[in-house]
GROMACS .gro file of C-alpha atoms in nm:
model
  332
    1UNK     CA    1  10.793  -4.114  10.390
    2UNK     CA    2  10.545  -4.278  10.156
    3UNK     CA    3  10.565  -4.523   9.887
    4UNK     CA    4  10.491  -4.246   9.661
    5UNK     CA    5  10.681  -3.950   9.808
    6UNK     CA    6  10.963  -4.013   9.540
    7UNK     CA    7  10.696  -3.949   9.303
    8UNK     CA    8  10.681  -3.544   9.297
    9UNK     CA    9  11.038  -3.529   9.315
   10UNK     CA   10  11.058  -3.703   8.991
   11UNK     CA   11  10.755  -3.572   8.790
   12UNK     CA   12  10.896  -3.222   8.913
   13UNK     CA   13  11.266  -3.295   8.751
   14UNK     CA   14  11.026  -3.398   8.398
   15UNK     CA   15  10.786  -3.077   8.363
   16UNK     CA   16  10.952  -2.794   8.572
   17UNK     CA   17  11.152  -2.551   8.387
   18UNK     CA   18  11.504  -2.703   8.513
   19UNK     CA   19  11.827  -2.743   8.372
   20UNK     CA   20  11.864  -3.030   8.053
   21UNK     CA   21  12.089  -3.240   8.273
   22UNK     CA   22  11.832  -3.240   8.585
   23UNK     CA   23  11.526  -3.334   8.315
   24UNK     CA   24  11.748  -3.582   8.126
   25UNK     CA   25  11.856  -3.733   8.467
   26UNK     CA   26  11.483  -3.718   8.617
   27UNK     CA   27  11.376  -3.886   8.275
   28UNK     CA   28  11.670  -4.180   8.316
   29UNK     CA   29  11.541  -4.247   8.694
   30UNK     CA   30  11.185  -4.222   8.587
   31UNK     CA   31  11.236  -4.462   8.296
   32UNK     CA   32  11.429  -4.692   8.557
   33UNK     CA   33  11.136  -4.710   8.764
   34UNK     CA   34  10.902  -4.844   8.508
   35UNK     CA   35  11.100  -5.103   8.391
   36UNK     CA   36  11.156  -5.230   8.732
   37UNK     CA   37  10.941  -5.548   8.863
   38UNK     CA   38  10.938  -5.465   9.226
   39UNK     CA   39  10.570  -5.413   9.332
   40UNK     CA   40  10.683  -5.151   9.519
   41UNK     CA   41  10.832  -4.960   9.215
   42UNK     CA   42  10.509  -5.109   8.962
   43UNK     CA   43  10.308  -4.889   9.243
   44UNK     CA   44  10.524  -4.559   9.242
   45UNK     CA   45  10.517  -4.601   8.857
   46UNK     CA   46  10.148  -4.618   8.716
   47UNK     CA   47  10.153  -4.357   8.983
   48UNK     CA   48  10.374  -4.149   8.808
   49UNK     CA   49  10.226  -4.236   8.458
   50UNK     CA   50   9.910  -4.084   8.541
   51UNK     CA   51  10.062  -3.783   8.675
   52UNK     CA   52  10.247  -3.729   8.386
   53UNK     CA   53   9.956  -3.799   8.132
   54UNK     CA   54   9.839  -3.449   8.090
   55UNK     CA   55  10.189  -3.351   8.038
   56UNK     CA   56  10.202  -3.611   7.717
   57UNK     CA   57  10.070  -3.647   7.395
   58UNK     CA   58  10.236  -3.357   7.182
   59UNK     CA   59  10.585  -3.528   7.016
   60UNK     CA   60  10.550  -3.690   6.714
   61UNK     CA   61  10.670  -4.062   6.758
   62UNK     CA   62  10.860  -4.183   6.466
   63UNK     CA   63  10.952  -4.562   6.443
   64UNK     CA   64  11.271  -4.710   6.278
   65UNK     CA   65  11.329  -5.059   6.179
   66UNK     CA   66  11.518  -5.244   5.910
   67UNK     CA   67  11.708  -5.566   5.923
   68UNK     CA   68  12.088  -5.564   6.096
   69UNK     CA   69  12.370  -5.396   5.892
   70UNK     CA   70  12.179  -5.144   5.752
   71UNK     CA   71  12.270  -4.871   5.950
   72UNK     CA   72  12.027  -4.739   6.151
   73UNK     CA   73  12.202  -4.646   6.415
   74UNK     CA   74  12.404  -4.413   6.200
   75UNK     CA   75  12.076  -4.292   6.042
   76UNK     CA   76  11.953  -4.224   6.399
   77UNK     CA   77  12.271  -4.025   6.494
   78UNK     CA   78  12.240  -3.865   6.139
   79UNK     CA   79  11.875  -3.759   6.162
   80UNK     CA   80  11.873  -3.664   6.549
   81UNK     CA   81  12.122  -3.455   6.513
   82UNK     CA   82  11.982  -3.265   6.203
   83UNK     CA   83  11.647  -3.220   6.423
   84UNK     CA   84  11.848  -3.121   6.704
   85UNK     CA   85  12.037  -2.825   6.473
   86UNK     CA   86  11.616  -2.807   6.392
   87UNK     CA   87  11.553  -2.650   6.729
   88UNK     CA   88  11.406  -2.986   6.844
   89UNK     CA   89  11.455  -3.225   7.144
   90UNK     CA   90  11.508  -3.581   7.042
   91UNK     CA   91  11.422  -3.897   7.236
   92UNK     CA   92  11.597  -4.193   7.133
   93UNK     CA   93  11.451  -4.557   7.280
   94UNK     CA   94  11.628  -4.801   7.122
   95UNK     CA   95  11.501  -5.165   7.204
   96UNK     CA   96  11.811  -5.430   7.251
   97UNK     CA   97  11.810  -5.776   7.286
   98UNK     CA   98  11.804  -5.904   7.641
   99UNK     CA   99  12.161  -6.089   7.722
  100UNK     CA  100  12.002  -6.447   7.791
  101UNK     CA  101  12.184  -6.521   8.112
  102UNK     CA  102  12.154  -6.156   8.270
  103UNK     CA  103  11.862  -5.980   8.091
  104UNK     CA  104  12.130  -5.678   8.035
  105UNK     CA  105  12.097  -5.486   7.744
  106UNK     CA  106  12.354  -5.575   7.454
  107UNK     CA  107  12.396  -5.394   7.214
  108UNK     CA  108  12.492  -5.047   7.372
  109UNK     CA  109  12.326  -4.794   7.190
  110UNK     CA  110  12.550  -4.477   7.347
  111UNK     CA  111  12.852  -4.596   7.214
  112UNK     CA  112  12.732  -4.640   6.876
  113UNK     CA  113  12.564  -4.278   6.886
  114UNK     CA  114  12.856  -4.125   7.028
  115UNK     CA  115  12.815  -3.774   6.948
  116UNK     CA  116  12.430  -3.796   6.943
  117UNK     CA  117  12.461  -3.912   7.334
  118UNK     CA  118  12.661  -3.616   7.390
  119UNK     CA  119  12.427  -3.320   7.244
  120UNK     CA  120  12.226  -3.153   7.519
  121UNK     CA  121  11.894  -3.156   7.348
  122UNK     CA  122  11.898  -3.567   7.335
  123UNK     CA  123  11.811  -3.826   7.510
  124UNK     CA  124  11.931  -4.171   7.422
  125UNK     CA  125  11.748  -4.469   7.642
  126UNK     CA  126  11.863  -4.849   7.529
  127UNK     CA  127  11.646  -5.070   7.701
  128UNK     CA  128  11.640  -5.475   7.718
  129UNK     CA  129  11.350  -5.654   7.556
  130UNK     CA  130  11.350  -5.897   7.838
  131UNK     CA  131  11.178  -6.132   7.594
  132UNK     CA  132  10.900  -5.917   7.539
  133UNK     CA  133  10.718  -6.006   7.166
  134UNK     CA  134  10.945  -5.949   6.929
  135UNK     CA  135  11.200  -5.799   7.058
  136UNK     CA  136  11.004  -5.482   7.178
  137UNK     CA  137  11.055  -5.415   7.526
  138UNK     CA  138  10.708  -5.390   7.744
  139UNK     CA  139  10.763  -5.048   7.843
  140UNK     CA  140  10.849  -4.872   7.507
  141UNK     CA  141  10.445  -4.733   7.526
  142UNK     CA  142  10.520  -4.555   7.932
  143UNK     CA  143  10.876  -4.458   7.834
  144UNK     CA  144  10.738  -4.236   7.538
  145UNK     CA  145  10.472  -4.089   7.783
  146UNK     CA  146  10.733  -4.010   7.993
  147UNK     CA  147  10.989  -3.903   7.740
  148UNK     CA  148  10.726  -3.641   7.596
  149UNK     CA  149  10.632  -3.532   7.957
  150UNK     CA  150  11.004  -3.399   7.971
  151UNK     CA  151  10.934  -3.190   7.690
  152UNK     CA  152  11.085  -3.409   7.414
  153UNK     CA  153  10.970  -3.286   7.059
  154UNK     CA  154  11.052  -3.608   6.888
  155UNK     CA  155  11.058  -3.970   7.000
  156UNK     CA  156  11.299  -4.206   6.753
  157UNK     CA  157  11.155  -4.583   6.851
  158UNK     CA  158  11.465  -4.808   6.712
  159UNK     CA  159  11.338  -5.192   6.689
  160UNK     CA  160  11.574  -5.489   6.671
  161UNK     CA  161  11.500  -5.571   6.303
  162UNK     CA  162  11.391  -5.896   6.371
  163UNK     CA  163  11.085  -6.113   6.440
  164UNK     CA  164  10.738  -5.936   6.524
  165UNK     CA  165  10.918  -5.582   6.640
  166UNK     CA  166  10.839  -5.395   6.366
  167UNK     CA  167  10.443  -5.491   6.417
  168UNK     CA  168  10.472  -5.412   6.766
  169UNK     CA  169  10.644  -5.056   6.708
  170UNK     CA  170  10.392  -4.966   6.426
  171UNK     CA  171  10.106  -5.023   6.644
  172UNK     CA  172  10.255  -4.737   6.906
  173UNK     CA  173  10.393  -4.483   6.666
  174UNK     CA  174  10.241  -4.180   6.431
  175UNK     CA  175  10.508  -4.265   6.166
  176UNK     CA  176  10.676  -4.587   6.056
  177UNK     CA  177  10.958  -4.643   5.849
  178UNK     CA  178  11.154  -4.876   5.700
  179UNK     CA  179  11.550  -4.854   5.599
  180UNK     CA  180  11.671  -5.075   5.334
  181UNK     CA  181  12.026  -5.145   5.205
  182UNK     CA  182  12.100  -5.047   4.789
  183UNK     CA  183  12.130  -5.366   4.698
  184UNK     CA  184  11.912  -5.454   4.361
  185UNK     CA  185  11.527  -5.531   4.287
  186UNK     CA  186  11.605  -5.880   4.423
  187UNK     CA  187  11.592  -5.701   4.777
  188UNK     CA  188  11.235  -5.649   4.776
  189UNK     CA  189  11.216  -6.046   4.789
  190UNK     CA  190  11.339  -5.996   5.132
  191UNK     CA  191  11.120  -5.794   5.298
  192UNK     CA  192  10.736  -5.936   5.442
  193UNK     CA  193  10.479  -5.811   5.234
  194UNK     CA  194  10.300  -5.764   5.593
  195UNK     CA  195  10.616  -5.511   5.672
  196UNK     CA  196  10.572  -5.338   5.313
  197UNK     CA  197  10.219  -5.308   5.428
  198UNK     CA  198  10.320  -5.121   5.740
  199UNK     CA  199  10.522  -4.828   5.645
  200UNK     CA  200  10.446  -4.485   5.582
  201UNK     CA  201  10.825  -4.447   5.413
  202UNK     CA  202  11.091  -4.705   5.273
  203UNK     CA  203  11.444  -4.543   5.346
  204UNK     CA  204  11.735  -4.690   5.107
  205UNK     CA  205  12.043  -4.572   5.288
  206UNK     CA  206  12.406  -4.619   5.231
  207UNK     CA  207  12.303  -4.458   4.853
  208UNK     CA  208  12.651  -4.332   4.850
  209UNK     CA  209  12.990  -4.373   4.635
  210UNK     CA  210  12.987  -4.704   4.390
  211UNK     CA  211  12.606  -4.782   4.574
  212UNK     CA  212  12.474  -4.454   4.471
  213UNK     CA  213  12.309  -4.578   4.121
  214UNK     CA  214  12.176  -4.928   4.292
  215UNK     CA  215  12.020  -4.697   4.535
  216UNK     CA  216  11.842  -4.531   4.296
  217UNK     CA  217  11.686  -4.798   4.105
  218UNK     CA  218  11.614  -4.969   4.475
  219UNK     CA  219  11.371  -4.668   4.509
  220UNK     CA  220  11.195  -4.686   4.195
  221UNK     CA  221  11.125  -5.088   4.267
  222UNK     CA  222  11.030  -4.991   4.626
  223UNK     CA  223  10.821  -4.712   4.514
  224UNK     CA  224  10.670  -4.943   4.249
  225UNK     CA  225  10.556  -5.168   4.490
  226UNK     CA  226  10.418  -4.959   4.768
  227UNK     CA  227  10.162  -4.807   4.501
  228UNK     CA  228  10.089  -5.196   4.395
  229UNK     CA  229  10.060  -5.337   4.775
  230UNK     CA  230   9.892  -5.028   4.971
  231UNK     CA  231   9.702  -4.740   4.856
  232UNK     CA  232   9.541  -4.474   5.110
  233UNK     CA  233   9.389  -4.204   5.083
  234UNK     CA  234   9.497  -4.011   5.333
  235UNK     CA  235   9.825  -4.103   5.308
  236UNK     CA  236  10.061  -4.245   5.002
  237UNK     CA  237  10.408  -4.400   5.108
  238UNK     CA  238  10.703  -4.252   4.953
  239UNK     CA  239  11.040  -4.420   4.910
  240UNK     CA  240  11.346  -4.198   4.962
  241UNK     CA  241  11.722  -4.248   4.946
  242UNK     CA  242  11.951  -4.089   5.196
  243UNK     CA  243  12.323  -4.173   5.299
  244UNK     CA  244  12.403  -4.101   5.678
  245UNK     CA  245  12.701  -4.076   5.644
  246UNK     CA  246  12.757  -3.797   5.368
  247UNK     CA  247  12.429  -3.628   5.554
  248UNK     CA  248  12.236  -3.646   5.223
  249UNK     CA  249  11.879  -3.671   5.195
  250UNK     CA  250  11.813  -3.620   5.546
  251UNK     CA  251  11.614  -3.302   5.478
  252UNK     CA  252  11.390  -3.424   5.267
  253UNK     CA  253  11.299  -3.749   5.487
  254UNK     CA  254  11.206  -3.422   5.771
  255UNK     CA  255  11.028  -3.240   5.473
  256UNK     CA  256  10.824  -3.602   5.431
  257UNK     CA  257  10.740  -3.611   5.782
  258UNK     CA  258  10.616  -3.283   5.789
  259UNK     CA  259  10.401  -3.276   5.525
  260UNK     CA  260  10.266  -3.602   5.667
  261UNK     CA  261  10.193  -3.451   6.039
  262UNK     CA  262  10.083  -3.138   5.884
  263UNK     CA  263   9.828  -3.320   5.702
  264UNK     CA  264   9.699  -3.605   5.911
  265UNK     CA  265   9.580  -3.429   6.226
  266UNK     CA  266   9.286  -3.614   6.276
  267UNK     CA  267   9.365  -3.947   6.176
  268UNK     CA  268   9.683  -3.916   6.384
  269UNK     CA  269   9.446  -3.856   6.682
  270UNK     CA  270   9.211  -4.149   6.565
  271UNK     CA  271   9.540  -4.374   6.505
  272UNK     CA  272   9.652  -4.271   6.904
  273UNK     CA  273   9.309  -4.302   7.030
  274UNK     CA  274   9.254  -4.717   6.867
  275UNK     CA  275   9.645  -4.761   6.993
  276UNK     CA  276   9.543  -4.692   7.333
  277UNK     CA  277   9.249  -4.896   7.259
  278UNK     CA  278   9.432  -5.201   7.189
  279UNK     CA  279   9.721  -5.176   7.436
  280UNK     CA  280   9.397  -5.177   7.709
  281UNK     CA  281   9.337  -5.499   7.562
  282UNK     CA  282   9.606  -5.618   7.539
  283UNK     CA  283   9.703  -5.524   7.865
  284UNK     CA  284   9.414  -5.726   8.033
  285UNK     CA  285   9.500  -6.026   7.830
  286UNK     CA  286   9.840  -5.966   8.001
  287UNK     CA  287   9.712  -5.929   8.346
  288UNK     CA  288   9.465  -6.207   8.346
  289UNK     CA  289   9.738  -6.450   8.217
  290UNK     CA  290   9.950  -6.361   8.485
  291UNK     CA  291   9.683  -6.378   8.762
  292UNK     CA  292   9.618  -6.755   8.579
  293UNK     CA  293   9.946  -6.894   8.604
  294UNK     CA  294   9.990  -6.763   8.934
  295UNK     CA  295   9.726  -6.903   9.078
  296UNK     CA  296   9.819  -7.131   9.370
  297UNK     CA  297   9.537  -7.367   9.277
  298UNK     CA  298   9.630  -7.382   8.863
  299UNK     CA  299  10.034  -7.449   8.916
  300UNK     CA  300   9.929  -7.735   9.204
  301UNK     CA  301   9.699  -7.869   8.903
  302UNK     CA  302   9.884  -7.745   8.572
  303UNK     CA  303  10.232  -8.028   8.606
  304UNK     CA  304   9.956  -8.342   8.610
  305UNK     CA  305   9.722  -8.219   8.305
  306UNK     CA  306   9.985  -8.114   8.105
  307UNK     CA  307  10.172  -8.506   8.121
  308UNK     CA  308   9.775  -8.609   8.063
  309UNK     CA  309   9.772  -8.383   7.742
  310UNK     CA  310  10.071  -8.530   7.656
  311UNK     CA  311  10.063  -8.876   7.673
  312UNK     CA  312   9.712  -8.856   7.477
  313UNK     CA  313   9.513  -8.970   7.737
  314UNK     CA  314   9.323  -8.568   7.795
  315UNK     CA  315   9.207  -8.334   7.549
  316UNK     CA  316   9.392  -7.967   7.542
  317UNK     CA  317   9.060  -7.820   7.574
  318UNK     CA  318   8.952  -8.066   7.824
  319UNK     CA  319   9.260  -7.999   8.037
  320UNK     CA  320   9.242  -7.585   7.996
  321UNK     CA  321   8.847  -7.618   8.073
  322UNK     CA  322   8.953  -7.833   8.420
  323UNK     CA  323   9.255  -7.572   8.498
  324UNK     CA  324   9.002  -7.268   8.409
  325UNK     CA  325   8.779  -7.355   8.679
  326UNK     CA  326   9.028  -7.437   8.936
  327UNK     CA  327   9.129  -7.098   8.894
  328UNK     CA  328   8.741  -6.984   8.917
  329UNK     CA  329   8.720  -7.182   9.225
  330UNK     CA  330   8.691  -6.933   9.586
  331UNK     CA  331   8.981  -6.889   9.736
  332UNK     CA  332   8.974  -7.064  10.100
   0.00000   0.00000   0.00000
């Protein structure tokens, strides 16, 4: 048997017409795969990857952030399930934080989508950042190629909330949106005008019981100050309220998104098209880094220029110039 041989198998269990528990299962191992750092497993993957390209490409891919507490797990259980009674397929990949002695996921996303995890038409993946930039694990971008290979209509990208992750999710999703808690105007003072900058929808949920009016005049400053901050004309950010847990508003957040998919055809393709643009980049940058500091030749040299740099008595540039062309050198 061949490296690859496991590789039909598994693309077979994604596109064939089988049962939802053989797909979800193929979709689990597949996702399994990618994530792992054996070079035997990084071969059987990009292998799979570019099998399952032309079978990618049609779900829409909808991130979710907001800062802890605000519920969006319960948003996400709230939503998917609505799409799901929709006639849709939902993918849920829900970043956690690496544990830092293990590298395990934390946070347990399954048990705090219970009944979500249990609907046949959903797919719930938590995977560990394993320090990745901000929280975003490195193989969100694969995992959503394979997710919409297995015929998933809608892929739910849950970030951490914290650090860079909502950057890194907006630059690999059609829609991104923000959930906020009804708390007063003040709350705007909170959020990064970068992250205000970045979303196609500000979500104030928990607008519910004695939080129902504060969520209401939350929207109106939100709304107020995505006209101020960002103005497109293709697109013009809306602010909504919804409470998960009373199931209100969560038809007009779909109505939203499909008025925005309806309408945006070709800049969605443009938007996917410079995405894959810059995660080729980026990828490279990756790659070459790697190759650097693994470099027999730049870790003999690296331990000496650093304490040179340190002590003053070499130039940074000096020492990265030196360590540059060590790595240049040809390989005896």
């Amino acid at each position: 048997m061949t490296a690859l041989a496991p590789i039909k198998k598994l693309l077979d269990g994604l596109v064939q017409n089988t049962s939802d528990p053989v797909r979800r299962r193929s979709l689990a191992k597949s996702i399994t795969l990618i994530e792992s750092t054996k070079a035997t497993h990084q071969e059987q993957a990009q292998a799979l990857l570019n099998q399952a390209l032309p079978y990618s490409g049609k779900a829409k891919r909808i991130g979710i952030s907001g800062t802890p507490g605000v519920g969006k797990s319960t948003f996400i259980e709230a939503f998917g399930l609505y799409l799901i009674e929709q006639g849709l397929r939902v993918a849920v990949l829900a970043v956690d934080p690496s544990s830092p002695i293990r590298g395990g996921s934390i946070l347990g996303d399954k048990t705090r989508m219970e009944e979500l995890s249990r609907a046949d038409n959903a797919f719930i993946r938590p995977s560990p950042s394993a320090g990745a930039l901000g929280g975003v694990a490195q193989k969100t971008r694969e995992s959503m190629i394979l997710c919409e290979a297995a015929g998933f209509d809608v892929i739910l990208v849950e970030t951490v909330g914290v650090g860079q992750s909502e950057y890194e999710v907006a630059s690999m999703v059609d829609f991104f949106m923000v959930l906020m808690q009804p708390n007063s105007g003040d709350e705007l003072q909170g959020i990064k005008r970068g992250i205000m900058e970045l979303a196609d929808a500000l979500i104030i949920n928990k607008a519910d019981g004695d939080s129902l009016h504060q969520a209401e005049r939350t929207k109106q400053h939100c709304q107020n100050a995505l006209h101020l901050m960002r103005s497109s004309e293709e697109w013009e950010p809306q602010a909504l309220t919804c409470s998960s847990i009373e199931n209100r508003g969560i038809t007009e957040i779909w109505a939203l998104l499909t008025d925005y998919f309806s309408s945006n055809q070709a800049i969605l393709e443009t938007k996917r098209q410079q995405q894959n643009e810059k995660w080729l980049d980026r990828l490279i940058t990756e790659q070459l880094r790697h190759a650097f500091e693994t470099h027999q030749a730049v870790q003999e040299s690296l331990p000496q220029l650093q304490e040179q740099v340190i002590s003053g008595k070499l130039t940074a540039y000096d020492a990265a110039k030196t360590l540059i062309a060590r790595f240049n050198e040809p390989q005896s």
